[in-house]
Amino acid sequence: MTSIAFIGLGNMGNPMAANLVKAGHDVRGFDLVPENLKVARDNGVTVMANAPAAVKDADIVITMLPAGKHVLSVYEDIVAKAAKDTLFIDSSTIDVGSARQAHAIAAKHGMLSVDAPVSGGVGGATAGTLTFMAGGSKEAFAKAEPILQPMAGRIVHCGEGGAGQAAKICNNMILGISMIGVGEAFVLAEKLGLSHQALFDVASTSSGQCWSLTTYCPVPGPVPASPANKGYKPGFAAALMLKDLKLSQEAAQAAGAATPLGAEATQLYALFNQLGHAGDDFSGIINFLRGAQK
Ligand code: NAD
């Protein structure tokens, strides 16, 4: 049994912590929101009064927080108070610069650290099938891997510190762009009198094939489990897609990479969010492309 401190028990953190409890670990959690602490307690997490109390005597510290500034402020608060040899795993999706700063704070205090953002959403967090994209030294990754296992379907060591976040935002930039591409193709097909099913049957087995089409099809019918069949209830909210696209554009600017379609996708998702769809599934952008602005 390992003692794990879990900071950030929101939509993702709570089911992830629950899977660590189920795997037999001693999980001590903290969040700022009392309702989230209640859920954690019901799941078998020992609720602590604050983050430093959760971290005291923990072997592993996992953070699952909204953005880079939250991670850095929590790290400033807890790293110095952790026991020697504690491993820090940050699974939040944050900018690469903040991820590297978080590694630097851990290193300054002689701690190992891993950035390990996830894909798979709340469904994957609950089922314990998340994909983890990890960045950090071989030693840190070797220590993190068995801890991540009960929450994971797949764990990929992407490289040194920050590489996990880099992989996450590159992947989600592909996703944002491809969802708009698939949406545009369905809208064009409608105008040309081609049925959704016919386009799906052709493109899903041809060169247009991609995850946005075959797993997450943005029109109802061809893929019964996709959010389009449930009124575009998320799934993966448009607000989170916009967050990740913005991170990709910050990173592209800092690194000097040309990402014109990433930039365009960011603009389109910003508009979609502004029109009141931040809480809709991101595949609902097809309705915006069709001109339905309600
Ligand atoms: P959330 O807002 O539900 O959870 C974040 C939690 O952090 C909140 O409960 C908040 O109270 C807590 N928090 C903030 N500051 C804190 C502090 N100083 N101390 C303790 N707790 C604090 O968000 P979420 O959906 O669980 O997402 C968490 C992270 O995972 C984000 O970075 C998000 O981008 C990423 N992510 C989310 C999804 C998803 O589908 N929800 C998928 C992949 C990645």
Coordinates of C-alpha atoms and ligand atoms in Angstrom, one line a residue:
M1 CA 0.0 0.0 0.0
T2 CA 1.3 3.4 -1.0
S3 CA 0.4 6.7 0.7
I4 CA -0.9 9.1 -2.0
A5 CA -1.9 12.7 -1.6
F6 CA -4.4 13.8 -4.2
I7 CA -4.9 17.6 -4.6
G8 CA -7.8 18.7 -6.9
L9 CA -10.8 16.5 -6.6
G10 CA -13.0 17.8 -9.3
N11 CA -14.7 16.1 -12.3
M12 CA -11.5 14.2 -13.1
G13 CA -9.7 14.1 -9.8
N14 CA -12.4 12.4 -7.8
P15 CA -12.9 9.4 -10.0
M16 CA -9.2 9.0 -10.5
A17 CA -8.6 9.1 -6.7
A18 CA -11.5 6.6 -6.3
N19 CA -9.6 4.1 -8.6
L20 CA -6.5 4.5 -6.5
V21 CA -8.5 3.7 -3.4
K22 CA -10.0 0.6 -5.2
A23 CA -6.4 -0.5 -6.0
G24 CA -5.7 -0.6 -2.2
H25 CA -3.8 2.7 -1.8
D26 CA -4.1 5.0 1.2
V27 CA -5.4 8.2 -0.5
R28 CA -5.5 11.5 1.3
G29 CA -7.2 14.3 -0.6
F30 CA -7.8 18.0 -0.6
D31 CA -9.9 20.3 -2.7
L32 CA -11.2 23.9 -2.2
V33 CA -14.8 22.9 -2.8
P34 CA -16.6 21.2 0.1
E35 CA -19.1 19.2 -2.1
N36 CA -16.1 17.7 -3.9
L37 CA -14.6 16.7 -0.5
K38 CA -17.9 15.0 0.4
V39 CA -17.8 12.9 -2.8
A40 CA -14.1 12.0 -2.1
R41 CA -15.0 10.9 1.4
D42 CA -17.8 8.7 0.1
N43 CA -15.3 7.1 -2.3
G44 CA -13.0 6.2 0.5
V45 CA -10.5 9.1 0.4
T46 CA -9.3 10.5 3.7
V47 CA -10.2 14.1 3.5
M48 CA -7.5 16.5 4.8
A49 CA -7.8 20.1 6.0
N50 CA -5.4 21.6 3.5
A51 CA -2.9 20.6 0.8
P52 CA 0.2 20.6 3.1
A53 CA -1.6 18.3 5.6
A54 CA -2.4 15.9 2.7
V55 CA 1.2 15.9 1.5
K56 CA 2.8 15.3 4.9
D57 CA 4.2 11.7 4.9
A58 CA 2.9 10.9 1.5
D59 CA 5.0 8.8 -0.9
I60 CA 3.4 10.2 -4.0
V61 CA 1.6 13.5 -4.6
I62 CA -0.8 13.8 -7.5
T63 CA -2.3 17.1 -8.6
M64 CA -5.3 17.5 -10.9
L65 CA -5.9 21.3 -11.1
P66 CA -7.5 23.7 -13.6
A67 CA -4.4 25.5 -15.0
G68 CA -0.6 26.3 -14.7
K69 CA -1.1 29.1 -12.1
H70 CA -3.0 26.7 -9.8
V71 CA -0.3 24.0 -10.1
L72 CA 2.6 26.4 -9.4
S73 CA 0.9 28.0 -6.4
V74 CA 0.1 24.6 -4.9
Y75 CA 3.7 23.4 -5.6
E76 CA 5.1 26.5 -3.9
D77 CA 2.8 25.6 -1.0
I78 CA 3.6 21.9 -0.6
V79 CA 6.9 20.7 -2.2
A80 CA 9.1 22.1 0.6
K81 CA 6.8 20.4 3.2
A82 CA 6.9 16.9 1.6
A83 CA 9.0 14.1 2.9
K84 CA 12.3 13.3 1.3
D85 CA 12.0 11.2 -1.9
T86 CA 8.3 12.1 -2.5
L87 CA 7.4 11.7 -6.2
F88 CA 5.3 14.6 -7.7
I89 CA 2.9 13.7 -10.5
D90 CA 0.9 16.6 -12.1
S91 CA -1.9 15.3 -14.3
S92 CA -3.5 18.7 -15.0
T93 CA -3.5 20.0 -18.5
I94 CA -1.2 23.1 -18.3
D95 CA 1.1 25.1 -20.5
V96 CA 4.5 23.6 -21.2
G97 CA 6.3 26.6 -19.5
S98 CA 4.5 26.1 -16.2
A99 CA 5.0 22.3 -16.4
R100 CA 8.8 22.9 -16.7
Q101 CA 8.6 25.4 -13.8
A102 CA 6.8 22.8 -11.7
H103 CA 9.6 20.3 -12.5
A104 CA 12.2 23.0 -11.5
I105 CA 10.4 23.6 -8.1
A106 CA 10.5 19.8 -7.4
A107 CA 14.1 19.5 -8.5
K108 CA 15.1 22.4 -6.3
H109 CA 13.9 20.4 -3.3
G110 CA 15.5 17.2 -4.5
M111 CA 12.2 15.5 -5.5
L112 CA 11.4 13.5 -8.6
S113 CA 8.6 14.8 -10.7
V114 CA 6.5 13.8 -13.8
D115 CA 4.0 15.8 -15.9
A116 CA 1.3 13.3 -16.8
P117 CA -1.7 14.9 -18.5
V118 CA -4.5 12.6 -19.6
S119 CA -6.9 12.1 -22.4
G120 CA -10.1 10.1 -22.0
G121 CA -12.3 12.5 -20.1
V122 CA -14.6 11.8 -17.1
G123 CA -15.7 8.5 -18.7
G124 CA -12.1 7.3 -18.9
A125 CA -11.3 8.6 -15.4
T126 CA -14.2 6.7 -14.0
A127 CA -13.5 3.5 -15.9
G128 CA -9.7 3.7 -15.2
T129 CA -8.9 3.7 -18.9
L130 CA -7.2 7.1 -19.2
T131 CA -4.3 7.6 -21.6
F132 CA -1.4 9.2 -19.6
M133 CA 1.3 11.2 -21.5
A134 CA 4.3 11.4 -19.2
G135 CA 7.3 13.7 -19.2
G136 CA 10.2 13.3 -16.8
S137 CA 13.4 11.4 -16.1
K138 CA 13.5 7.6 -16.6
E139 CA 13.8 7.2 -12.8
A140 CA 10.8 9.4 -12.1
F141 CA 8.7 7.6 -14.8
A142 CA 9.6 4.1 -13.5
K143 CA 8.3 5.2 -10.1
A144 CA 5.2 6.8 -11.5
E145 CA 4.1 4.1 -13.9
P146 CA 2.8 1.5 -11.3
I147 CA 0.9 4.3 -9.5
L148 CA -0.8 5.5 -12.7
Q149 CA -1.7 1.9 -13.7
P150 CA -5.1 1.6 -11.9
M151 CA -6.2 4.8 -13.6
A152 CA -4.9 4.0 -17.0
G153 CA -5.7 2.2 -20.2
R154 CA -2.3 3.3 -21.7
I155 CA 0.8 5.1 -20.3
V156 CA 3.3 6.6 -22.7
H157 CA 6.7 8.0 -21.6
C158 CA 7.0 10.9 -24.0
G159 CA 10.4 12.3 -22.9
E160 CA 11.9 14.7 -20.4
G161 CA 10.0 17.1 -18.2
G162 CA 7.2 19.0 -20.1
A163 CA 7.1 16.3 -22.9
G164 CA 3.7 15.0 -21.6
Q165 CA 2.1 18.4 -21.9
A166 CA 3.7 18.9 -25.3
A167 CA 2.1 15.6 -26.5
K168 CA -1.3 16.5 -25.0
I169 CA -1.6 19.8 -26.7
C170 CA -0.3 18.5 -30.1
N171 CA -2.8 15.7 -29.9
N172 CA -5.7 18.0 -29.0
M173 CA -4.7 20.5 -31.7
I174 CA -5.2 17.6 -34.2
L175 CA -8.5 16.8 -32.6
G176 CA -9.9 20.4 -32.7
I177 CA -8.8 20.8 -36.4
S178 CA -10.1 17.3 -37.4
M179 CA -13.5 17.9 -35.7
I180 CA -14.0 21.1 -37.7
G181 CA -12.9 19.3 -40.9
V182 CA -15.4 16.4 -40.3
G183 CA -18.2 18.9 -39.4
E184 CA -17.5 20.9 -42.6
A185 CA -17.7 17.7 -44.7
F186 CA -21.1 16.7 -43.2
V187 CA -22.4 20.2 -43.8
L188 CA -21.2 20.1 -47.4
A189 CA -22.7 16.7 -47.8
E190 CA -26.1 17.9 -46.6
K191 CA -26.0 20.8 -49.2
L192 CA -25.2 18.2 -51.9
G193 CA -28.0 15.9 -50.9
L194 CA -25.7 13.2 -49.6
S195 CA -27.0 11.3 -46.5
H196 CA -25.0 11.3 -43.3
Q197 CA -24.8 7.5 -43.4
A198 CA -23.5 7.4 -47.0
L199 CA -20.7 9.9 -46.2
F200 CA -19.9 8.0 -43.0
D201 CA -19.8 4.6 -44.8
V202 CA -17.4 6.0 -47.4
A203 CA -15.2 8.3 -45.3
S204 CA -14.9 5.9 -42.4
T205 CA -13.2 3.3 -44.7
S206 CA -11.4 5.8 -46.9
S207 CA -8.7 8.4 -46.6
G208 CA -11.0 10.8 -44.6
Q209 CA -11.0 8.3 -41.7
C210 CA -10.2 9.8 -38.3
W211 CA -11.3 9.6 -34.6
S212 CA -13.5 12.6 -34.9
L213 CA -15.5 10.7 -37.6
T214 CA -15.4 7.1 -36.5
T215 CA -15.6 7.4 -32.7
Y216 CA -17.1 10.8 -32.1
C217 CA -19.2 11.4 -35.3
P218 CA -20.7 14.9 -35.0
V219 CA -24.0 14.0 -36.5
P220 CA -26.6 11.6 -34.9
G221 CA -26.9 8.1 -36.3
P222 CA -23.7 6.5 -37.7
V223 CA -22.0 6.2 -34.3
P224 CA -24.7 5.7 -31.7
A225 CA -22.5 6.4 -28.6
S226 CA -21.3 9.8 -29.9
P227 CA -22.5 13.0 -28.1
A228 CA -24.4 14.1 -31.2
N229 CA -27.0 11.4 -30.3
K230 CA -27.5 13.0 -26.8
G231 CA -28.1 16.6 -27.7
Y232 CA -24.3 17.3 -27.6
K233 CA -24.1 16.8 -23.9
P234 CA -20.3 16.4 -23.1
G235 CA -18.2 14.3 -23.4
F236 CA -15.5 16.8 -23.8
A237 CA -16.8 20.4 -23.3
A238 CA -16.1 23.1 -25.9
A239 CA -14.6 25.2 -23.1
L240 CA -11.9 22.6 -22.5
M241 CA -11.2 22.3 -26.2
L242 CA -10.7 26.0 -26.4
K243 CA -8.4 25.9 -23.4
D244 CA -6.2 23.2 -25.0
L245 CA -6.2 25.0 -28.4
K246 CA -5.1 28.2 -26.7
L247 CA -2.3 26.3 -25.0
S248 CA -1.2 24.9 -28.4
Q249 CA -1.1 28.4 -29.8
E250 CA 0.9 29.8 -26.9
A251 CA 3.3 26.9 -27.3
A252 CA 3.5 27.4 -31.1
Q253 CA 4.2 31.1 -30.6
A254 CA 6.9 30.5 -28.0
A255 CA 8.5 27.7 -30.1
G256 CA 8.2 29.5 -33.5
A257 CA 6.1 26.8 -35.1
A258 CA 3.6 27.7 -37.9
T259 CA 0.2 26.3 -37.0
P260 CA -2.3 28.2 -39.2
L261 CA -5.0 25.6 -38.9
G262 CA -4.5 25.4 -35.2
A263 CA -4.9 29.2 -35.1
E264 CA -8.1 29.1 -37.2
A265 CA -9.6 26.3 -35.0
T266 CA -8.8 28.3 -31.9
Q267 CA -10.8 31.3 -33.4
L268 CA -13.7 29.1 -34.3
Y269 CA -13.9 27.5 -30.9
A270 CA -13.6 30.9 -29.3
L271 CA -16.6 32.1 -31.3
F272 CA -18.5 28.9 -30.5
N273 CA -17.9 29.4 -26.8
Q274 CA -18.9 33.1 -26.9
L275 CA -22.2 32.1 -28.5
G276 CA -23.1 30.3 -25.3
H277 CA -21.9 26.8 -26.1
A278 CA -19.0 26.5 -23.7
G279 CA -20.8 23.7 -21.8
D280 CA -21.7 21.8 -25.0
D281 CA -19.7 18.9 -26.3
F282 CA -17.0 20.2 -28.7
S283 CA -18.5 18.2 -31.6
G284 CA -21.5 20.6 -31.5
I285 CA -19.4 23.0 -33.5
I286 CA -21.0 21.4 -36.5
N287 CA -24.2 23.3 -35.6
F288 CA -22.3 26.5 -35.6
L289 CA -20.8 25.7 -39.0
R290 CA -24.3 25.1 -40.3
G291 CA -25.3 28.5 -39.1
A292 CA -27.5 27.5 -36.1
Q293 CA -26.3 30.1 -33.6
K294 CA -28.7 29.4 -30.8
Ligands
NAD1 P1 -12.5 20.7 -12.3 O1 -12.6 22.2 -12.3 O2 -13.7 19.9 -12.1 O3 -11.5 20.3 -11.1 C1 -10.4 21.0 -10.7 C2 -10.4 21.1 -9.1 O4 -9.3 21.7 -8.6 C3 -11.7 21.8 -8.6 O5 -12.4 20.9 -7.8 C4 -11.0 22.9 -7.8 O6 -11.8 23.2 -6.6 C5 -9.7 22.4 -7.4 N1 -8.7 23.4 -7.0 C6 -8.4 24.5 -7.6 N2 -7.4 25.1 -7.0 C7 -7.1 24.4 -5.9 C8 -6.2 24.5 -4.8 N3 -5.4 25.5 -4.7 N4 -6.2 23.5 -3.9 C9 -7.0 22.4 -4.0 N5 -7.9 22.2 -5.0 C10 -8.0 23.2 -5.9 O7 -11.7 20.3 -13.6 P2 -11.5 18.8 -14.2 O8 -12.5 18.7 -15.3 O9 -11.4 17.8 -13.1 O10 -10.1 19.0 -14.9 C11 -8.9 19.0 -14.2 C12 -7.7 19.1 -15.2 O11 -7.8 18.0 -16.1 C13 -7.7 20.3 -16.0 O12 -6.4 20.8 -16.2 C14 -8.4 19.9 -17.4 O13 -7.9 20.6 -18.5 C15 -7.8 18.4 -17.4 N6 -8.6 17.5 -18.2 C16 -10.0 17.5 -18.1 C17 -10.8 16.6 -18.8 C18 -12.3 16.6 -18.7 O14 -12.9 15.9 -19.6 N7 -12.8 17.1 -17.7 C19 -10.1 15.7 -19.8 C20 -8.7 15.8 -19.8 C21 -8.0 16.7 -19.1

